[in-house]
CSV table of C-alpha atoms and ligand atoms in Angstrom, one decimal:
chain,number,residue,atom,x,y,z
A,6,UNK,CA,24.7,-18.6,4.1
A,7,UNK,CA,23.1,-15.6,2.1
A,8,UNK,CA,20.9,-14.7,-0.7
A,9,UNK,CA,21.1,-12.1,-3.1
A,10,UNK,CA,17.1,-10.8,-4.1
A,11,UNK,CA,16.6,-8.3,-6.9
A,12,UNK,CA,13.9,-5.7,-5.4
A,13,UNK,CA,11.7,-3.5,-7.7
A,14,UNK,CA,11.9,-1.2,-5.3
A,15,UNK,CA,14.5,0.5,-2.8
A,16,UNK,CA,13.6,-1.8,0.4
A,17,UNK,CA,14.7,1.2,2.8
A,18,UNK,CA,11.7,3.4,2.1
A,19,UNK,CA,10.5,3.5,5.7
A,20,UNK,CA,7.6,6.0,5.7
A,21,UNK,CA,7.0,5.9,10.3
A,22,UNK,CA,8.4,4.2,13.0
A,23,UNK,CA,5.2,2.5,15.2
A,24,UNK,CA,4.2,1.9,18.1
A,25,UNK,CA,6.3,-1.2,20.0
A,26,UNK,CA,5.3,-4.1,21.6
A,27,UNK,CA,7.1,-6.1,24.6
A,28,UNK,CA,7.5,-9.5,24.2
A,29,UNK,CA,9.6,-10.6,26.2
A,30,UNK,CA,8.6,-14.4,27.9
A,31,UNK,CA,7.1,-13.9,31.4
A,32,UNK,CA,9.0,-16.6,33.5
A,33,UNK,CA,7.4,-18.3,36.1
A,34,UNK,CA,10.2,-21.0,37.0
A,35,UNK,CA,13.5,-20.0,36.6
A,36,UNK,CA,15.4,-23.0,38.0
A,37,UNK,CA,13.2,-25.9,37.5
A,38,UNK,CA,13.7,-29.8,38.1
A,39,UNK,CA,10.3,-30.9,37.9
A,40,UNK,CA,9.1,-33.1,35.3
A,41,UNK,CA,6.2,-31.7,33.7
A,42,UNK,CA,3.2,-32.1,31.4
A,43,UNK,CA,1.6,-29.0,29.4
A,44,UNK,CA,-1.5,-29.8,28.1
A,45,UNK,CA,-1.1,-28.0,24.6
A,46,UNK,CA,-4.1,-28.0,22.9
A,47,UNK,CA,-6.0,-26.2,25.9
A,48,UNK,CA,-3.6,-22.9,24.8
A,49,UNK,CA,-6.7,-20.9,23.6
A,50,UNK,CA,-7.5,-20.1,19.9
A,51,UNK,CA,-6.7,-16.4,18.8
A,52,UNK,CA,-7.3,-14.6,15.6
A,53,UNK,CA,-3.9,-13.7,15.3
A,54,UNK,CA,-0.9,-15.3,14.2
A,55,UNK,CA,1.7,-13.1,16.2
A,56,UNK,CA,-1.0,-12.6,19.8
A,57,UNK,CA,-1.6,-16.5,19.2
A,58,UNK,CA,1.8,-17.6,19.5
A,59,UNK,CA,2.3,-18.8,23.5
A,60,UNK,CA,5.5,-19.4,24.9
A,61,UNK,CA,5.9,-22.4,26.9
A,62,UNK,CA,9.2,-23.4,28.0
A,63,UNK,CA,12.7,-21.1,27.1
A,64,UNK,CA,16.0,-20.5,28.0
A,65,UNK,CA,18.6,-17.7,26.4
A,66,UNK,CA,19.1,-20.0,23.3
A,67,UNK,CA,15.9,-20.9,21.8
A,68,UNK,CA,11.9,-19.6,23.1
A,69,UNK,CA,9.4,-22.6,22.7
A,70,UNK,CA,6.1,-21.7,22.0
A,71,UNK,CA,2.1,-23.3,21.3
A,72,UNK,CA,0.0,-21.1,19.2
A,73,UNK,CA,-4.0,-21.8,17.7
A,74,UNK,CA,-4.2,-18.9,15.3
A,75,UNK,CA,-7.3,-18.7,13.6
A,76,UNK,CA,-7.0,-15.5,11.2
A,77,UNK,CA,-4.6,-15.7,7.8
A,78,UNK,CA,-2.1,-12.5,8.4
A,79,UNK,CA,-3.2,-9.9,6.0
A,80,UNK,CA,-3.1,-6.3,6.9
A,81,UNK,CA,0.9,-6.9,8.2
A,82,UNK,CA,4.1,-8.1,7.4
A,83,UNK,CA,6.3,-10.0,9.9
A,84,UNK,CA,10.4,-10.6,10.7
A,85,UNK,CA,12.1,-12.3,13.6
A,86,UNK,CA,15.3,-10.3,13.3
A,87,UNK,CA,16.3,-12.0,16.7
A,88,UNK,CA,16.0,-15.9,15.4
A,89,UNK,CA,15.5,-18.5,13.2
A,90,UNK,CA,11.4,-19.5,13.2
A,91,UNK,CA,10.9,-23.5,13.0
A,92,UNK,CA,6.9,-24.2,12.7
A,93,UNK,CA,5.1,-27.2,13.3
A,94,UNK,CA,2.4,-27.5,11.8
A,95,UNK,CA,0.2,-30.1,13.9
A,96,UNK,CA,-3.3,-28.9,12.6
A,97,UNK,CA,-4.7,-27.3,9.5
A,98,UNK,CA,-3.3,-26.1,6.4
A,99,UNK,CA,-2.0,-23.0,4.3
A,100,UNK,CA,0.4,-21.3,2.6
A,101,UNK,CA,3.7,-19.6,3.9
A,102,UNK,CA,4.4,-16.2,1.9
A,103,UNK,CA,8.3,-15.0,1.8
A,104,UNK,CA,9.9,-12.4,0.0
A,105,UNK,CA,11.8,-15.5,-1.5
A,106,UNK,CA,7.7,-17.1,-3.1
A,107,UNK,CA,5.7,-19.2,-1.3
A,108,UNK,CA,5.3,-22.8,0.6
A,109,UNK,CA,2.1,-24.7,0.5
A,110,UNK,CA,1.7,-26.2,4.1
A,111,UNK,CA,-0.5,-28.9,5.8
A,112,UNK,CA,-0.8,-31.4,8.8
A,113,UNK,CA,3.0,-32.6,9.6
A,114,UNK,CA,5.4,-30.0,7.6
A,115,UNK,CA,8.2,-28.1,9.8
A,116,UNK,CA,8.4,-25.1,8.0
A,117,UNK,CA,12.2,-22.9,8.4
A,118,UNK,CA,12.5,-19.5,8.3
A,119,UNK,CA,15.8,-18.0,8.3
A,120,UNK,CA,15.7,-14.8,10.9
A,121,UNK,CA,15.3,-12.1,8.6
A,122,UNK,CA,12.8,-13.4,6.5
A,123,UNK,CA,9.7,-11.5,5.8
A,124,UNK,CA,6.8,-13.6,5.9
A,125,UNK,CA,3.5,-13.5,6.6
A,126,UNK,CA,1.1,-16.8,7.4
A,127,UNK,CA,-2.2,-17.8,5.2
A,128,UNK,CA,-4.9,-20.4,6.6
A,129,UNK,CA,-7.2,-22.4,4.8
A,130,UNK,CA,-9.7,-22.7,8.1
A,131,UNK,CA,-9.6,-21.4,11.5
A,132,UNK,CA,-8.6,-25.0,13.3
A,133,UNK,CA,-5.0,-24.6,13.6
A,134,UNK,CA,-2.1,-25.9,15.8
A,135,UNK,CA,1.3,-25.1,15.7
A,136,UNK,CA,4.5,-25.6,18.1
A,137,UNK,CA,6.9,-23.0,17.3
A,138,UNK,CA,10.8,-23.0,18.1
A,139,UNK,CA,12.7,-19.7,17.7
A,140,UNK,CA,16.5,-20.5,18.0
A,141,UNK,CA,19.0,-17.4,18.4
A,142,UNK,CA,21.1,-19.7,16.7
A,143,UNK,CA,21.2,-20.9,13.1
A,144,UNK,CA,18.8,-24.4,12.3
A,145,UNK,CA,20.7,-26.4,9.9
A,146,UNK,CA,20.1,-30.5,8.8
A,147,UNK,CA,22.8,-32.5,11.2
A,148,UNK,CA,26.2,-32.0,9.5
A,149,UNK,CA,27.0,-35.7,9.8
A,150,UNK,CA,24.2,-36.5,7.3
A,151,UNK,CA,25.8,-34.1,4.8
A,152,UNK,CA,29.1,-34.9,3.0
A,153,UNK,CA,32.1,-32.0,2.5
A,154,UNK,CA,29.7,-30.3,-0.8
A,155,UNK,CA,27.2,-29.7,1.5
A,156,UNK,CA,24.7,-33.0,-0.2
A,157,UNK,CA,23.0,-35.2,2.0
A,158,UNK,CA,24.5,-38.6,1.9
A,159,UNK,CA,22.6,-42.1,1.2
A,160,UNK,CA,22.2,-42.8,5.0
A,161,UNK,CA,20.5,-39.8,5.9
A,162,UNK,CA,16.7,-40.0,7.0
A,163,UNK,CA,15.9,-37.5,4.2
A,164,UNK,CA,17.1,-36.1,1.2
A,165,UNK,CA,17.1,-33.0,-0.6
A,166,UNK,CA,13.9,-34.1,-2.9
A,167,UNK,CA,11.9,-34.1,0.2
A,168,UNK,CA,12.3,-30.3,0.4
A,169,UNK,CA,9.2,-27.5,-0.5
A,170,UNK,CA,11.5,-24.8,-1.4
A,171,UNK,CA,9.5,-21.3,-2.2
A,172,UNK,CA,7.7,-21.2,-5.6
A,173,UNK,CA,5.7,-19.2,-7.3
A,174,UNK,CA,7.4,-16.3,-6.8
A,175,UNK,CA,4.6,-13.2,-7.1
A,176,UNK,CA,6.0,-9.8,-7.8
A,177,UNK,CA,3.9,-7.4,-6.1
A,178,UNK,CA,4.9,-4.0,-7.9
A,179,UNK,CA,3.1,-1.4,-5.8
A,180,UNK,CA,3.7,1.6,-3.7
A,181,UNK,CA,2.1,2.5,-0.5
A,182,UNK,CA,2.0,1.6,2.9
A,183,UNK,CA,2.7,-1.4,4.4
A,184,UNK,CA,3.2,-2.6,8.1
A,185,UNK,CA,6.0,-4.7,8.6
A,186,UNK,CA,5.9,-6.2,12.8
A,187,UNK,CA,9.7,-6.9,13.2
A,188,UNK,CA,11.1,-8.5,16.5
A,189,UNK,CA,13.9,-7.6,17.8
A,190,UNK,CA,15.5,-7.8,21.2
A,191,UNK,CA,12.0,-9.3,22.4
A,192,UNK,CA,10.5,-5.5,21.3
A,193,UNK,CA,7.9,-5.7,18.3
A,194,UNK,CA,7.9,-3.1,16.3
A,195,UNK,CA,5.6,-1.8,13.8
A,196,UNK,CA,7.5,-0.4,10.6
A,197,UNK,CA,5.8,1.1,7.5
A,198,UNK,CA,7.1,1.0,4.4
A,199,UNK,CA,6.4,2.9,1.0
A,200,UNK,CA,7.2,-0.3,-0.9
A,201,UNK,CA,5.4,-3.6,-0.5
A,202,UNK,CA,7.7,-6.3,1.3
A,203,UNK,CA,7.2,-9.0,-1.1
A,204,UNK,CA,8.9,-6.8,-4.6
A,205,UNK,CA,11.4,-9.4,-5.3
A,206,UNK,CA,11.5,-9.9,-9.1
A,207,UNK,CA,14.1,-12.8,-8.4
A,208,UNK,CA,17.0,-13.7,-6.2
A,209,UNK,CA,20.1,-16.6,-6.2
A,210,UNK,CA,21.6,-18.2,-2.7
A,211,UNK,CA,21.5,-20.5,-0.2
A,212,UNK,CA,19.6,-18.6,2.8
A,213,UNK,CA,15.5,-19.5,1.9
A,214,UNK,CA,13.0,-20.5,4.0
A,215,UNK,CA,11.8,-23.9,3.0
A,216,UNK,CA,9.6,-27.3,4.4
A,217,UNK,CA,9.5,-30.6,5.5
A,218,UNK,CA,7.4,-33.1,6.5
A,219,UNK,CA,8.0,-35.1,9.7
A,220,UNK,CA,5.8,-38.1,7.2
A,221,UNK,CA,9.3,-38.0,5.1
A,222,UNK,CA,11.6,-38.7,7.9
A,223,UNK,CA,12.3,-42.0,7.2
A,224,UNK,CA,13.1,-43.8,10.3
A,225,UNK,CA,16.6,-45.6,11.2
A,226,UNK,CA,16.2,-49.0,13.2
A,227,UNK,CA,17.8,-51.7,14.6
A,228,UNK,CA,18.3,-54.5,16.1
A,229,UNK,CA,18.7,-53.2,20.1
A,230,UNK,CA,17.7,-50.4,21.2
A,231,UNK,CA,19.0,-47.0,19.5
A,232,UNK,CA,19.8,-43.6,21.1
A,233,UNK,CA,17.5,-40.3,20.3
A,234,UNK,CA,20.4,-39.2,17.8
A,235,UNK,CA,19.0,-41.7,15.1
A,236,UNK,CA,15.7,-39.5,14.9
A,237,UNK,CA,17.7,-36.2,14.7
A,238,UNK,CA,16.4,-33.8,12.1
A,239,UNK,CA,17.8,-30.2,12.7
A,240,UNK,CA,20.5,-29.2,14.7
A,241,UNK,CA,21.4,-25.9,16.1
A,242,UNK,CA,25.3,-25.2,18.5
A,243,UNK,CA,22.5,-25.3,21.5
A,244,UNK,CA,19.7,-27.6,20.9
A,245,UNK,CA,18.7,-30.4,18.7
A,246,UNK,CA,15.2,-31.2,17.3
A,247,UNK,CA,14.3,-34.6,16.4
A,248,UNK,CA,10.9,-37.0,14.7
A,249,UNK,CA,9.9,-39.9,15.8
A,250,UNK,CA,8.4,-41.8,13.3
A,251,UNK,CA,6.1,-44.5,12.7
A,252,UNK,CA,8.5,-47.5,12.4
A,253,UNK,CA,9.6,-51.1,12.8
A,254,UNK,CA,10.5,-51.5,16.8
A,255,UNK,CA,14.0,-53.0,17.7
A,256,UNK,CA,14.2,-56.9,16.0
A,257,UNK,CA,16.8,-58.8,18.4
A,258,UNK,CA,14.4,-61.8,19.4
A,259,UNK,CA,14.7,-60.7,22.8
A,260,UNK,CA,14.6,-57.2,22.7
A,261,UNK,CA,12.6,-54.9,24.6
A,262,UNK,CA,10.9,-52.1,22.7
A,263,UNK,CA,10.2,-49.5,25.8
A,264,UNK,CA,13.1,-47.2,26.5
A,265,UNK,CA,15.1,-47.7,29.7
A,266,UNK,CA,14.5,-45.4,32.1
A,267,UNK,CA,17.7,-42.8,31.7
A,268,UNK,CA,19.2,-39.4,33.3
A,269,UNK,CA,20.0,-36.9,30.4
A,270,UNK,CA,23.0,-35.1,32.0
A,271,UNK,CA,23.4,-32.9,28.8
A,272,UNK,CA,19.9,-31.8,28.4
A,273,UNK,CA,16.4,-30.6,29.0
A,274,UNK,CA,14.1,-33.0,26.8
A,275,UNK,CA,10.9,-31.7,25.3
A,276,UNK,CA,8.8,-33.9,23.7
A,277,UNK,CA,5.8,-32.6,21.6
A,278,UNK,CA,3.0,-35.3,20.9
A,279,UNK,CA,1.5,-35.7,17.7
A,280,UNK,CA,0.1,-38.8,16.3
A,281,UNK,CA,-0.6,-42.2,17.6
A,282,UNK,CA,0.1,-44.4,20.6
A,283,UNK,CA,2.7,-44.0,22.5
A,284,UNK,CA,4.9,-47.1,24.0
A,285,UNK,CA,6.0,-45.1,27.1
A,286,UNK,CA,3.4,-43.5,28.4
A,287,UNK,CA,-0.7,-44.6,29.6
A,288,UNK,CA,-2.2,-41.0,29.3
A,289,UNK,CA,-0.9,-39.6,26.3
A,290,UNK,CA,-2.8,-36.4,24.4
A,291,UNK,CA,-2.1,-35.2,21.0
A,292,UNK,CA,-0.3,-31.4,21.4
A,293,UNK,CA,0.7,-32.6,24.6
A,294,UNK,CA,4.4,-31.1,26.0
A,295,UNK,CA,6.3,-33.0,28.4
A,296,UNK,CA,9.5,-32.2,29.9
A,297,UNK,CA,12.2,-34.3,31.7
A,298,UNK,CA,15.0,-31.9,33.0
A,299,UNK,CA,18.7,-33.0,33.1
A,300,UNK,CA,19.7,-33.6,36.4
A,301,UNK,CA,16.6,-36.0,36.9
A,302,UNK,CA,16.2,-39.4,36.1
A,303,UNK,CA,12.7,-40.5,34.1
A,304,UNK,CA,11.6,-43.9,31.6
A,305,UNK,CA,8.9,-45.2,31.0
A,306,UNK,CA,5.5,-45.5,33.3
A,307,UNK,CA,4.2,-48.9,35.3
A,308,UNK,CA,3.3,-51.7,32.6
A,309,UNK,CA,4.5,-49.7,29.9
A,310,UNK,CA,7.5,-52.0,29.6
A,311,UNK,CA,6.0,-55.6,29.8
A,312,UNK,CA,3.5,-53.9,27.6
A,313,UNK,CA,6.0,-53.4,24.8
A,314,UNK,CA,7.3,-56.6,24.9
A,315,UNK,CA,6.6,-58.4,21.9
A,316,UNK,CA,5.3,-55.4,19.7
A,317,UNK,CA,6.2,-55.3,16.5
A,318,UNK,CA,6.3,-51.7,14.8
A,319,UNK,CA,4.8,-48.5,16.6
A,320,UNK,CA,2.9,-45.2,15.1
A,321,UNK,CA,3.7,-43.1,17.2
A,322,UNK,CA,4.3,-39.6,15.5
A,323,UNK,CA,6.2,-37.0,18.2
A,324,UNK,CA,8.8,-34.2,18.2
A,325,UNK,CA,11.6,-34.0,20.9
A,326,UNK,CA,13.7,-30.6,21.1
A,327,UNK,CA,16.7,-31.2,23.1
A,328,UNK,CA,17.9,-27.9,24.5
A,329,UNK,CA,21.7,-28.1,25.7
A,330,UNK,CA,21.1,-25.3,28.6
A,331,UNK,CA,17.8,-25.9,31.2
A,332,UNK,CA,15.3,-24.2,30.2
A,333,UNK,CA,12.7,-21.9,32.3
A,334,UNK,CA,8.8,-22.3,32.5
A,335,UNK,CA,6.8,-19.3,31.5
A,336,UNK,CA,3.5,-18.5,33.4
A,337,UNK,CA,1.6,-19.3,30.6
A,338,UNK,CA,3.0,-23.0,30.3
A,339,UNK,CA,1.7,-23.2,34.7
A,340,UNK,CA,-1.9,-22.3,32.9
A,341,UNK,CA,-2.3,-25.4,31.3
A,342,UNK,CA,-0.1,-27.9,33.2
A,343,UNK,CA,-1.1,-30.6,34.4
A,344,UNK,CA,-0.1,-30.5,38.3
A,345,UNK,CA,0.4,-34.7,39.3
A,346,UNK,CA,2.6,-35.5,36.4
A,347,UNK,CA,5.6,-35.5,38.4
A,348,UNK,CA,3.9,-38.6,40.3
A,349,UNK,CA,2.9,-40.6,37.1
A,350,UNK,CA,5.5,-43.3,37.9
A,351,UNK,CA,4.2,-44.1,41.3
A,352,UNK,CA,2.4,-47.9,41.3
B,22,FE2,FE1,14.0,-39.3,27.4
């Protein structure tokens, strides 16, 4: 996909090269099979947006990452030219600025950005929570949902009017300098421009950041127990993220809503908690992380099972990323792990 955008300016004007910044994920578990629990929302608060963003759990296809930045982004510009950004918004509220216009945020909105894209973050407040997912691969909507044209068909869990796609598109006609942080090989550089980033007097295409909220996603249910693929929501070649939504549990009079206990074979399985209770788990914390490697069987805790029995409809709220390769454990995600999860299923 591409877009064609009509600059006032020439958009090569680079004025000095900056200083450069390493970013490259400190790994503190390379080859891990432990399950594990990250308690999220102890990653600390930092003004901002780029030094706030944490990462938690990666591999070579996609870095996961927990960020509380309190500052709006205003003396800098910012690219990933390495990936595709996909941003959770779990707390607070704002606007995303592109080149492309802007996207009102809030509490539950996935906000994609195409690599490339320059953008820069505004906050309304200083509370803010957000589980980022950089993918070296494209994001796209599952193609199954989408018919041969590209629309999304009847049975998909959201449709194309549930989509903030960039608006008010403001022309900003200037000349002077302007820092633009782009990432690229894991390197940050620092960039400055004689013309300001966000010149676009218009553009046509199909690559543009745009949002979604999880509250949208309208669940898929049914009588017996369904696999994760029924909450899918973006897919990438190497990992798939998913909602789980409030929504009706399974009907069949003698069902039982609690998932069995099961061995993912194909993948590492993330799951980011938002909202609500949870029907597997005793202990659950919003911005929570927990991961179940493949190669390692895990289900639901003691009681958690009989507990379900009987329930009717759940409001639970969570995000699961699915990563196809394992991934590693940076030494920031041992900071705020919780050590006896991998014996939460003893009696
Ligand atoms: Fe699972």
């Amino acid at each position: 996909m591409s877009s064609l955008l009509y600059h006032t300016h020439r958009p090569t004007m680079i004025k000095e090269m900056g200083p450069t910044r390493d970013l490259k994920p400190v790994v503190a578990v390379e080859k891990n099979i432990t399950p594990r629990r990250l308690l999220g929302f102890r990653v600390t608060p930092t003004d901002d947006f780029l030094e706030s963003r944490k990462y938690q759990l990666v591999n070579s296809d996609c870095y996961i990452s927990l960020a509380a930045p309190r500052k709006s982004m205003t003396d800098y510009f910012y690219k990933n030219a390495d990936g595709d950004e996909l941003i959770f918004v779990h707390r607070g509220s704002g606007t995303l600025k592109t080149m492309l216009g802007n996207i009102p945020f809030e509490y539950g909105d996935y906000l994609l950005i195409p690599r490339g894209m320059i953008y820069q973050m505004h906050f309304d407040g200083e509370d803010n929570r957000l589980l980022i997912t950089e993918s070296f691969t494209p994001i796209y909507t599952p193609k199954r949902y989408r018919n041969y044209f590209g629309q999304l068909l009847e049975h998909s869990p959201f449709c194309e009017r549930d989509y903030k796609i960039p608006q008010d598109l403001q022309t900003h006609d200037e000349l002077g300098e302007f820092v633009v942080k782009v990432k690229k090989q894991d390197i940050l550089h620092e960039i400055t421009y004689a013309s300001h980033p966000f010149d676009v007097i218009g553009w046509d295409g199909y690559n543009y950041p745009y949002g979604f909220s999880i509250h949208n996603f309208e669940p898929i249910t049914g009588r017996v127990h369904l696999p994760p693929p029924i909450h899918q929501t973006f897919e990438t070649d190497r990992f798939v993220v998913c909602s789980f939504a409030p929504r009706l549990y399974d009907y069949h009079p003698l069902a039982i809503p609690a998932p069995y206990s099961h061995s993912n074979i194909d993948s590492d399985e993330v799951l980011y908690y938002v909202d609500g209770d949870f029907m597997s788990r005793n202990d659950v914390e919003h911005g929570m992380i927990t991961l179940h490697p493949a190669g390692i069987v895990h289900g639901p805790q003691p009681g958690a099972t009989e507990r379900s029995i009987g329930k009717k409809e759940t409001n639970e709220l969570a995000v699961m990323i699915d990563t196809f390769r394992p991934l590693q454990v940076t030494q920031d995600a041992l900071g705020i792990e919780d050590p006896n999860y991998k014996y939460s299923w003893l009696e």
